GROMACS .gro file of C-alpha atoms in nm:
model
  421
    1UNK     CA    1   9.284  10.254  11.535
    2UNK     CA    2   9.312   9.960  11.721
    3UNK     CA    3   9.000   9.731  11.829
    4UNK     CA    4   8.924   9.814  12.130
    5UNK     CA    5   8.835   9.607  12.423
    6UNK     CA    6   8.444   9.596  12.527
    7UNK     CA    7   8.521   9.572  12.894
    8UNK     CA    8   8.343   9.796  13.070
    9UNK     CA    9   8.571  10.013  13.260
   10UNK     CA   10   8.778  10.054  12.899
   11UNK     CA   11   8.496  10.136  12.730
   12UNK     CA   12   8.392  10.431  12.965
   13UNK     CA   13   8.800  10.550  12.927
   14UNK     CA   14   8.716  10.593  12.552
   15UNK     CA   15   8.392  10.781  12.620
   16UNK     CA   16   8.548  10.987  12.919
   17UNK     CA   17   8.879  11.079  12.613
   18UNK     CA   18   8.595  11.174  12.394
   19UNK     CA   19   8.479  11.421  12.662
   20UNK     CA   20   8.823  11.527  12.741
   21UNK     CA   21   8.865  11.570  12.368
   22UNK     CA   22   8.626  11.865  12.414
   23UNK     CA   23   8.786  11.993  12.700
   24UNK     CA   24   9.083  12.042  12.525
   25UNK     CA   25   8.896  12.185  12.198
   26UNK     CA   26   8.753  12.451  12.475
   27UNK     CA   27   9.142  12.469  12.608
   28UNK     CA   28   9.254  12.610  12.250
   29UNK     CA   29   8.945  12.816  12.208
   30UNK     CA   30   8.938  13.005  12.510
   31UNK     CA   31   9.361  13.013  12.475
   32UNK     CA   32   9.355  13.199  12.093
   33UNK     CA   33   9.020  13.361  12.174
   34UNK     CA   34   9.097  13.699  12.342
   35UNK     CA   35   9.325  13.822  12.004
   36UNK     CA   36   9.020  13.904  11.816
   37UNK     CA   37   8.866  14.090  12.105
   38UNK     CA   38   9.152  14.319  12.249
   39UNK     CA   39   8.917  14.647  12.190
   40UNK     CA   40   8.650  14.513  12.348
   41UNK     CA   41   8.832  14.369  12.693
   42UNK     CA   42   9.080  14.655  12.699
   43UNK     CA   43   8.760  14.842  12.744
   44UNK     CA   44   8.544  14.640  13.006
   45UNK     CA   45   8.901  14.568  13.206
   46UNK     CA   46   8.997  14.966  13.179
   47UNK     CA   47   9.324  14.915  13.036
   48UNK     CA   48   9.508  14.976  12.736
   49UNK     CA   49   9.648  14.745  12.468
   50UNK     CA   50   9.963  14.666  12.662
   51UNK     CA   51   9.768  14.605  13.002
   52UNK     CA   52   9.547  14.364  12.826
   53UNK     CA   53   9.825  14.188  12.650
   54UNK     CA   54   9.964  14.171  12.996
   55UNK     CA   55   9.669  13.970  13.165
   56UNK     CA   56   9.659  13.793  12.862
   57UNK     CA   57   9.999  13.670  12.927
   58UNK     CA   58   9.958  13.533  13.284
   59UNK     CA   59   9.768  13.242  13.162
   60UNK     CA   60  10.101  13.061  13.072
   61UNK     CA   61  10.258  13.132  13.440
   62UNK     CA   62   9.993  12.879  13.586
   63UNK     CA   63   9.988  12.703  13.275
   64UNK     CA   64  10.357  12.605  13.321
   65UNK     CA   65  10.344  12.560  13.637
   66UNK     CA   66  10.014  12.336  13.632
   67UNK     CA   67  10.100  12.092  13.387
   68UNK     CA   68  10.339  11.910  13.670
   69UNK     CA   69  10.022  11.921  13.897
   70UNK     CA   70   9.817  11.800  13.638
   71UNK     CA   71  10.046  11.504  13.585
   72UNK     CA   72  10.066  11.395  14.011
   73UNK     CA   73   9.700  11.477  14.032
   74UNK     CA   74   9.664  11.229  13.751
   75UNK     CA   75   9.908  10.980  13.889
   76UNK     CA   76   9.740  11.002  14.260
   77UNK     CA   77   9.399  11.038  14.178
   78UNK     CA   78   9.337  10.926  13.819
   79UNK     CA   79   9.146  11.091  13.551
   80UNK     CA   80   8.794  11.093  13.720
   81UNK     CA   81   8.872  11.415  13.974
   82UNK     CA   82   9.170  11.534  13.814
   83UNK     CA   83   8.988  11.608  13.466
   84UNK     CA   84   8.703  11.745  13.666
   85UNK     CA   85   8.864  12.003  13.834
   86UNK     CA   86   9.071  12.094  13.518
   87UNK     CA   87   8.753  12.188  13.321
   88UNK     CA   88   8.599  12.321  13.610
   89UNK     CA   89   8.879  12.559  13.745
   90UNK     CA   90   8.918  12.666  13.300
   91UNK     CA   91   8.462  12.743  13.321
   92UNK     CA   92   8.507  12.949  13.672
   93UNK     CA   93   8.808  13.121  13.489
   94UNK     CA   94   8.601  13.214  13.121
   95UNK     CA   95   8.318  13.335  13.356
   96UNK     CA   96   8.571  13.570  13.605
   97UNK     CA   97   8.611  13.744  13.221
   98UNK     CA   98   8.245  13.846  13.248
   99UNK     CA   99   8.265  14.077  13.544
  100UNK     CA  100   8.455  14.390  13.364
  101UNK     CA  101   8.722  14.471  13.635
  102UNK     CA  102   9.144  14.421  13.615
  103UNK     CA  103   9.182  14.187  13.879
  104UNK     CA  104   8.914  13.943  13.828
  105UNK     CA  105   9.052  13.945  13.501
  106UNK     CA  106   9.407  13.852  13.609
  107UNK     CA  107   9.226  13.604  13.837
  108UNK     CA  108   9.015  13.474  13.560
  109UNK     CA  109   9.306  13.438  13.303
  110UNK     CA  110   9.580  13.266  13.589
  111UNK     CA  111   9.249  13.019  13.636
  112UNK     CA  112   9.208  12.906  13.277
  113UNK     CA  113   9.608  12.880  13.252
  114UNK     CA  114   9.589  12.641  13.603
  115UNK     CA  115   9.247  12.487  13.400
  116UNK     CA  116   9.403  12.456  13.078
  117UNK     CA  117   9.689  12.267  13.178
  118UNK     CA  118   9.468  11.925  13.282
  119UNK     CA  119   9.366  11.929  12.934
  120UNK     CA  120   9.602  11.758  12.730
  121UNK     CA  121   9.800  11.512  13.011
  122UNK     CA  122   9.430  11.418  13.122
  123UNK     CA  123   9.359  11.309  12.739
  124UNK     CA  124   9.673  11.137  12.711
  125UNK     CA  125   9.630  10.924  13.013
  126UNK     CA  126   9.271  10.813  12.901
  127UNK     CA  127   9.409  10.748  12.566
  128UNK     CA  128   9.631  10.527  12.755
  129UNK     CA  129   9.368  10.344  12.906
  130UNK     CA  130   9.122  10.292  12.629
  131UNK     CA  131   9.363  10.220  12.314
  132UNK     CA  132   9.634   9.961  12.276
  133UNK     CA  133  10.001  10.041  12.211
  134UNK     CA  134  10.000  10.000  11.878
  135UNK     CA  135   9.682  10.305  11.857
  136UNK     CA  136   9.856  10.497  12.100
  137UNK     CA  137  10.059  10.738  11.906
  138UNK     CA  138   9.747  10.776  11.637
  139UNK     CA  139   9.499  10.902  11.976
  140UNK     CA  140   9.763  11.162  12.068
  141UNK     CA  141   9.790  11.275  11.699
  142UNK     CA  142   9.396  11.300  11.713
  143UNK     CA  143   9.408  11.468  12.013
  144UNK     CA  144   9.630  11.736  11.900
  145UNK     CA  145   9.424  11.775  11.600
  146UNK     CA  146   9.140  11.887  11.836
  147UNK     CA  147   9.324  12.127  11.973
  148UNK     CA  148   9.410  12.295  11.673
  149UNK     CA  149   9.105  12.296  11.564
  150UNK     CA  150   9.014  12.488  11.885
  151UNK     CA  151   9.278  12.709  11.823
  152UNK     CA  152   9.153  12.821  11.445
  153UNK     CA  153   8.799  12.848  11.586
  154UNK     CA  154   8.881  13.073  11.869
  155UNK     CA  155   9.051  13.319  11.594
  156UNK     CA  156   8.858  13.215  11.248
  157UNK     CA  157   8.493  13.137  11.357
  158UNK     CA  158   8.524  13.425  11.731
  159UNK     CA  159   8.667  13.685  11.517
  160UNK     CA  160   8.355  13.719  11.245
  161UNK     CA  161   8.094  13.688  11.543
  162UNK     CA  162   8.241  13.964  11.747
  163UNK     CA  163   8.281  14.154  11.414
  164UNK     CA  164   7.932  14.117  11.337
  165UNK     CA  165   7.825  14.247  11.662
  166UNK     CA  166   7.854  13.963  11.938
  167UNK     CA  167   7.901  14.074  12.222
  168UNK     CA  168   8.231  13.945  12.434
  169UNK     CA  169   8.031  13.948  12.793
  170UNK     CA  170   7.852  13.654  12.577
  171UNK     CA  171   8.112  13.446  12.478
  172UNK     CA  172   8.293  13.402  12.749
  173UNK     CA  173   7.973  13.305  12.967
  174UNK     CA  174   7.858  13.031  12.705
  175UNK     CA  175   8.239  12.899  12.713
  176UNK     CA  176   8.205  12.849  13.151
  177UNK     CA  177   7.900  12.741  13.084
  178UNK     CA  178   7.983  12.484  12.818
  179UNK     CA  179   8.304  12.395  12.958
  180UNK     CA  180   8.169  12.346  13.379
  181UNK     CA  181   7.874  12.135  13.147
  182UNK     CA  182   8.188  11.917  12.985
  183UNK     CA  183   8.343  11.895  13.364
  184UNK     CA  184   8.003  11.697  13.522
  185UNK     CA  185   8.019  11.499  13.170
  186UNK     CA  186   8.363  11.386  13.299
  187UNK     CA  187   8.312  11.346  13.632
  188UNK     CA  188   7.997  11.125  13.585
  189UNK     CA  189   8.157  10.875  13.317
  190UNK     CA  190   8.526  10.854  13.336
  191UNK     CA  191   8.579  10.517  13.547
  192UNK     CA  192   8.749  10.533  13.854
  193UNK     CA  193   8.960  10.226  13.908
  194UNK     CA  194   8.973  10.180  14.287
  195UNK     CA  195   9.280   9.909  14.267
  196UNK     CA  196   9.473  10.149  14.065
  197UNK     CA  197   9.427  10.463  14.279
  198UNK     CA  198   9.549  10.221  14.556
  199UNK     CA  199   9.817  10.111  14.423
  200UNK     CA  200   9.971  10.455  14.271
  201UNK     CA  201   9.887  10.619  14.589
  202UNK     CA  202  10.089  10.320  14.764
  203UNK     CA  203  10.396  10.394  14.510
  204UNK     CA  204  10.393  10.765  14.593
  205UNK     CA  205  10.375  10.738  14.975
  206UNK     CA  206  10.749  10.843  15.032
  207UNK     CA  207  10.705  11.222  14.940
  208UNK     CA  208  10.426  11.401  14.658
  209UNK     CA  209  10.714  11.462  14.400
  210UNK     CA  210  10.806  11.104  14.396
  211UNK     CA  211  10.650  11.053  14.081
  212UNK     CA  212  10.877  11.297  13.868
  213UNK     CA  213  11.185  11.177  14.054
  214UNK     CA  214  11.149  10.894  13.857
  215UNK     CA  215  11.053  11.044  13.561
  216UNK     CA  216  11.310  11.315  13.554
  217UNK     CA  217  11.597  11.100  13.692
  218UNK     CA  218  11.503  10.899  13.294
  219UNK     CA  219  11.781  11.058  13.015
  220UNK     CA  220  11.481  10.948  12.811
  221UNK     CA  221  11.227  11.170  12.944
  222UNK     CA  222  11.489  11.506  12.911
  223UNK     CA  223  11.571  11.397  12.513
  224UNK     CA  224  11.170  11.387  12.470
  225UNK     CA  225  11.108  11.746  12.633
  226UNK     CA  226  11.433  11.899  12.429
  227UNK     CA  227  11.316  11.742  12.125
  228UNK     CA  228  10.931  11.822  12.171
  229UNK     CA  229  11.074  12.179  12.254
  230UNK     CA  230  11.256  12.217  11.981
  231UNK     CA  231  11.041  12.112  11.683
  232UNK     CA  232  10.685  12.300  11.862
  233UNK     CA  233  10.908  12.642  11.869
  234UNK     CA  234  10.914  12.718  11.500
  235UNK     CA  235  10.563  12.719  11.485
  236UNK     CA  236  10.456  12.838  11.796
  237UNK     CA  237  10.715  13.116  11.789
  238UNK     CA  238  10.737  13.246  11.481
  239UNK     CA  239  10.489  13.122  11.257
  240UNK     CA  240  10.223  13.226  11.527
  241UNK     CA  241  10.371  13.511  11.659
  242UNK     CA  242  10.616  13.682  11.461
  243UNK     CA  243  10.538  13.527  11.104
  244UNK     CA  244  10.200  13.833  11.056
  245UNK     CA  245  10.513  14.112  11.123
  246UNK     CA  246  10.801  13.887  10.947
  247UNK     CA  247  10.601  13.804  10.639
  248UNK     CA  248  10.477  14.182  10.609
  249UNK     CA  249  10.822  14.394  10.689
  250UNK     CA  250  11.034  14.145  10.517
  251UNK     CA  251  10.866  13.977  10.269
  252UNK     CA  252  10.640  14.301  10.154
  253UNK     CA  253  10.335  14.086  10.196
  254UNK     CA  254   9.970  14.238  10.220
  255UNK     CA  255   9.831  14.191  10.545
  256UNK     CA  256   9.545  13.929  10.412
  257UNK     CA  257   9.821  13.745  10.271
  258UNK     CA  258  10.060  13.761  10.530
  259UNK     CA  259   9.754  13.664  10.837
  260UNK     CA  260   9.690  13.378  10.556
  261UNK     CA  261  10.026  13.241  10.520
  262UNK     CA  262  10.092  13.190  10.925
  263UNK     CA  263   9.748  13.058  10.965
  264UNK     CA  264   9.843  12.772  10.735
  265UNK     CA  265  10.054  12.649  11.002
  266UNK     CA  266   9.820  12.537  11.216
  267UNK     CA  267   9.570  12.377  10.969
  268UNK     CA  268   9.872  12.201  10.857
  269UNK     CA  269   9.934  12.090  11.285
  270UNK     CA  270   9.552  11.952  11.243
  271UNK     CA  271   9.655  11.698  10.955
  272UNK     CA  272   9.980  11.616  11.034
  273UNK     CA  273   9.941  11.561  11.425
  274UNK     CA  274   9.688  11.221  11.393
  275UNK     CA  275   9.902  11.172  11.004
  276UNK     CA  276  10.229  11.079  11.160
  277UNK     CA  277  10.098  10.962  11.529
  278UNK     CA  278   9.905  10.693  11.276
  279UNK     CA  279  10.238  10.612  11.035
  280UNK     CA  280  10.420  10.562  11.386
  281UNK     CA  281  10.161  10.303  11.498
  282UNK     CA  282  10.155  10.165  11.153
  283UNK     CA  283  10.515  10.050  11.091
  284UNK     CA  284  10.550   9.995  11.477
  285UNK     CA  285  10.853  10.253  11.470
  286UNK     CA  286  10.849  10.656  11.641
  287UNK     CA  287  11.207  10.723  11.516
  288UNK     CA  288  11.203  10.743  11.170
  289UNK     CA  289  10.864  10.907  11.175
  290UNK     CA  290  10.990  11.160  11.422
  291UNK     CA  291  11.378  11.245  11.207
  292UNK     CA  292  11.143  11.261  10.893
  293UNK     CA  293  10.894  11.507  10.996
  294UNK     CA  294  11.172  11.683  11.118
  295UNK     CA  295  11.371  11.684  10.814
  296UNK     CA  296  11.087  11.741  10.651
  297UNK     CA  297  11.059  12.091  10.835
  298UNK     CA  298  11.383  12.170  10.754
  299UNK     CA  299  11.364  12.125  10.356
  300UNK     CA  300  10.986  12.363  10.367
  301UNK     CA  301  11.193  12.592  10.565
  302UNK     CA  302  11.486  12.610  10.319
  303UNK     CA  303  11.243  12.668  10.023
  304UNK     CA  304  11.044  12.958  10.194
  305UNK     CA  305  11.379  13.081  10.257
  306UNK     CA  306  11.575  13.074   9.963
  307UNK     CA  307  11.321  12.978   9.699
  308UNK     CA  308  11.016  13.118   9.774
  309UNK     CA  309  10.881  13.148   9.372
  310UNK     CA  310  10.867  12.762   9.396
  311UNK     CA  311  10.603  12.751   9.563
  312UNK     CA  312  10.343  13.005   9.724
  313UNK     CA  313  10.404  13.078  10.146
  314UNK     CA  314  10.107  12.932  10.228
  315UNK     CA  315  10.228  12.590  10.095
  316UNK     CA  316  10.518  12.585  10.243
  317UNK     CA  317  10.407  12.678  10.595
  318UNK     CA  318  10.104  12.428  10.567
  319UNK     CA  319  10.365  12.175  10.499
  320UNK     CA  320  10.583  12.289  10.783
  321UNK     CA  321  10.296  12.296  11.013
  322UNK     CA  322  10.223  11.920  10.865
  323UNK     CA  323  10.562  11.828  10.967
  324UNK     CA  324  10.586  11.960  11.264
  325UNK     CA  325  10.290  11.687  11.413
  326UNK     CA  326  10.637  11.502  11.454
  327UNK     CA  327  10.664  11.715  11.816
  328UNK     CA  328  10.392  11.464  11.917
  329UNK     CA  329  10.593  11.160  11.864
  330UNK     CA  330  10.794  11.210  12.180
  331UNK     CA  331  10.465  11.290  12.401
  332UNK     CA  332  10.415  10.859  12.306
  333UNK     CA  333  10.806  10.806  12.400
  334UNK     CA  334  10.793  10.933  12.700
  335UNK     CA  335  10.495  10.744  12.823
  336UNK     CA  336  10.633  10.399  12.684
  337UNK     CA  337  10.971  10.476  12.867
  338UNK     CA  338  10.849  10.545  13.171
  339UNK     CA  339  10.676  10.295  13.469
  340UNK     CA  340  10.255  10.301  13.425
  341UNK     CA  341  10.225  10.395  13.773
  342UNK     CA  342  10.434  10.772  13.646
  343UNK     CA  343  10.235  10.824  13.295
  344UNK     CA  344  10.038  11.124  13.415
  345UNK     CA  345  10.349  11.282  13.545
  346UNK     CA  346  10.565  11.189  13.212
  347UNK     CA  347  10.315  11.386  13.030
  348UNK     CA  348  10.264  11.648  13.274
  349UNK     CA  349  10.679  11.668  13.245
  350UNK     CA  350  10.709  11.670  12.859
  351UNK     CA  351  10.468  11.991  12.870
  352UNK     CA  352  10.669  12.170  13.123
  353UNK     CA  353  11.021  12.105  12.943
  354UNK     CA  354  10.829  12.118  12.629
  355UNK     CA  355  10.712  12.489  12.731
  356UNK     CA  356  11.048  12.600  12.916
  357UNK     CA  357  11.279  12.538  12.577
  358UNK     CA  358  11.000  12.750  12.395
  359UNK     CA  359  10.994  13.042  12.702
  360UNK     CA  360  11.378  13.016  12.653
  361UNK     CA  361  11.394  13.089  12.277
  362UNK     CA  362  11.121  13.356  12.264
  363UNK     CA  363  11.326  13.598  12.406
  364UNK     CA  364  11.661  13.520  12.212
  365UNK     CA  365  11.485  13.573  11.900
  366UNK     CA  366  11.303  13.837  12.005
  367UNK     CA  367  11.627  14.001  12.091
  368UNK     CA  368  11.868  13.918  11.793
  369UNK     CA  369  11.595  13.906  11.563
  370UNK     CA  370  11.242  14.064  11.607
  371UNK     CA  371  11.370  14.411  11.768
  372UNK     CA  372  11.551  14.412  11.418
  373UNK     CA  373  11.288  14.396  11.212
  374UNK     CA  374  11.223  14.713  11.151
  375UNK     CA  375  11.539  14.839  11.174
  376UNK     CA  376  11.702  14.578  10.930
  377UNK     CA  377  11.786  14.728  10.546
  378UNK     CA  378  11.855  14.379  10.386
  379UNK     CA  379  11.520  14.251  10.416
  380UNK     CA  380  11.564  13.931  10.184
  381UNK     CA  381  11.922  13.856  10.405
  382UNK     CA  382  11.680  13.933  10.732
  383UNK     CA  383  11.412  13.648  10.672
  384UNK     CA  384  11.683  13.412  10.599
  385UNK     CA  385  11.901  13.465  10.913
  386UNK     CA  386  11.579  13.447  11.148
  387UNK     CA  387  11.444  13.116  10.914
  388UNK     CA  388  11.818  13.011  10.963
  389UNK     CA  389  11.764  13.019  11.354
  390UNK     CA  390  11.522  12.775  11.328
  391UNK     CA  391  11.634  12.521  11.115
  392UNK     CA  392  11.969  12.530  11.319
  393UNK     CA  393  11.719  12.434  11.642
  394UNK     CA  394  11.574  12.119  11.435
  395UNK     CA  395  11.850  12.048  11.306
  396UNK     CA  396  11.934  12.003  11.669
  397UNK     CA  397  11.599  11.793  11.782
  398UNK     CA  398  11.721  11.580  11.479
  399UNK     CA  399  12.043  11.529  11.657
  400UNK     CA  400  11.960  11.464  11.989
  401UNK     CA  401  11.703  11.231  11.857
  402UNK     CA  402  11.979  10.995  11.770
  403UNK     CA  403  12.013  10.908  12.128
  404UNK     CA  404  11.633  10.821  12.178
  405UNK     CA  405  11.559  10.440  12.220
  406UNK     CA  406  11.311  10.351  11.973
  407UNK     CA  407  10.982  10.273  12.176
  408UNK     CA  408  10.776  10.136  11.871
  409UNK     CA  409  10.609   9.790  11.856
  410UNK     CA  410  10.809   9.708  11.591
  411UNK     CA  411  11.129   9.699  11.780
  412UNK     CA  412  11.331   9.494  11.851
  413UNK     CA  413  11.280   9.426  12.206
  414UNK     CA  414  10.901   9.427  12.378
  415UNK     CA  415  10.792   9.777  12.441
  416UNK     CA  416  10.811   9.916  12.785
  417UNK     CA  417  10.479   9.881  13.026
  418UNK     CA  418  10.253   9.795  12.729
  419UNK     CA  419   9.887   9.859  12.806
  420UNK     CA  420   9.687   9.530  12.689
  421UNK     CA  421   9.425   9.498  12.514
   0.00000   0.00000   0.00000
């Protein structure tokens, strides 16, 4: 990265991001965590598989719906409060889990979704504020990798504990703990720049939406969300949640092998995330770092499809999940084509369209697709058709892409709103 400045208040924005890196680690920890412990709260909520999956689910209602709060919150009030409630609302929500009863639990879970969604816009914005331009896509990337990380350990390091015994009432009281501990860390160190509040809170006097007006009334912002949307879905969607079933039913994989191969994806989002958010900063360019990755998607896709004794699964779907750290790329865009005063909201934007292209494909491939499965005779023709879905959606991203202004140092003209340094 970048050198940074030693001024005070930017030095305390790089401390606070390191806190809010955690915050986010807990975000994807506490978001993968309950699918290695279904038995265990389907029995302390009184419900049965379904039920559970069901309060499971309502953390991305408030999630959704958050992540546009998150991003005015950050706008009006900067990072200081808005990060402190985040991480505080997520450690009331982990410790509503403890009391065994249905509706705290749907409380709980609708609290760490309204929690959660501070995470990543709040990192972003202090990334802004501590890093130059030119580091700015390679802190994202980092960020990102954090996350993923949380994600693996809430499955790979939870899952062996509660197997060997630990108790669920126990995790989820260390992770309020921990996280309300990571909230005061935030509150106490991230800088709040008096001047600033004044003058965002003086740019968003004519109404409380004001900020996204601006941001969604930018073509620039939509491409960013379609393209983010696009290029996150293949992973999220079906690697993550179909590819167990897909891999097994249609690929006659053992279930070790299977649970193997679509857990590569996301160790490959943990290197390729801060890989390409770094190559973007280094040539000074997010385009052709952004149409590579993608393409890049597309050609491991077309070998797990069609030539899948090239190369074992799990290669191909770390590669994919490698690639796919191009879906961060547009989380810098938007930020360097949109007025400083909005940057909270931009991000807090890009995660709502980002998350309402994914909640719009789920269900179409659920229906022409996953009800299929196990219906479907041609199991080799199966695979490809769904894998074909996909690539036709990047293929997509790649083309809308086209009509993104390149935001990089390296072009041309100056870049929008640079932060100095």
């Amino acid at each position: 990265m970048d050198t940074i400045k030693t001024t005070s208040p930017t030095k305390y924005y790089v401390i606070a991001w390191v806190f809010g890196l955690l915050f986010y680690f807990l975000d994807y920890v506490v978001r993968s965590s309950p699918a290695v412990m279904i038995p265990q709260l389907s029995g302390a909520f009184g419900v049965s598989t379904v039920g559970l999956v069901s309060i499971v689910g309502t953390y991305y209602y408030t999630y959704s719906t958050c992540s546009l709060i998150a991003g005015i919150a950050l706008d009006r009030f900067g990072a200081k409060y808005s990060l402190f409630a985040g991480a505080l609302i997520l450690g009331l929500g982990c410790l509503l889990f403890v009391i065994s009863n249905y509706y705290t639990g749907v409380i709980g879970r609708l609290l760490q979704g309204a929690g959660c969604a501070f995470a990543f816009p709040g990192c972003v914005y202090l990334a802004t504020k501590g890093f130059s331009p030119r580091s700015l896509a390679t802190a994202i990337g980092f960020t990102q990798c954090l996350g993923m990380l949380g994600g693996s350990a809430g499955q790979f390091v939870i899952g062996p504990l509660m197997e060997s015994g630990m108790d669920e009432t126990h995790f989820w009281t260390a992770a309020g703990l921990v996280t309300i501990l990571v909230a005061v860390g935030l509150l106490l160190i991230t800088p709040h720049n008096r001047q600033e509040h004044t003058t965002s809170k003086d740019l968003h006097a004519p109404g409380f939406l004001s900020p996204y007006k601006v941001v969604f009334s930018n073509r620039q912002s939509w491409f960013c969300g379609i393209i983010s949307g696009l290029l996150f879905a293949p992973t999220t969607i079906f690697a993550m949640t179909w590819g167990v079933a897909f891999f097994q039913k249609d690929r006659n994989m053992d279930f070790h092998t299977a649970t193997l191969s679509s857990a590569m994806v996301a160790m490959g989002w943990v290197f390729g995330c801060p890989l390409l958010g770094y190559l973007t900063d280094k040539i000074g360019r997010r385009k052709p770092v952004l149409i590579g990755g993608a393409l890049l998607m597309i050609l491991s896709l077309i070998q797990l499809l069609f030539l899948p004794d090239l190369v074992p699964a799990f290669v191909s779907t770390f590669i994919l999940g490698l690639a796919s750290g191009a879906a961060m790329i547009p989380y810098s865009v938007i930020k360097e084509s949109n007025p400083d005063h909005v940057k909270g909201s931009a991000t807090g934007a890009i995660n709502f369209i980002t998350f309402g292209v994914t909640t719009l494909l789920n269900p179409l491939f659920s229906r022409f697709f996953g009800k299929t499965l196990e219906a479907a005779t041609d199991k080799t023709g199966h695979f490809q058709s769904a894998g074909l879905f996909w690539i036709a959606g990047i293929g997509l991203a790649v083309a809308v892409s086209l009509f993104l202004k390149e935001t990089g140092q390296g072009a041309n003209k100056a870049p929008v709103n640079p932060v100095t340094v």
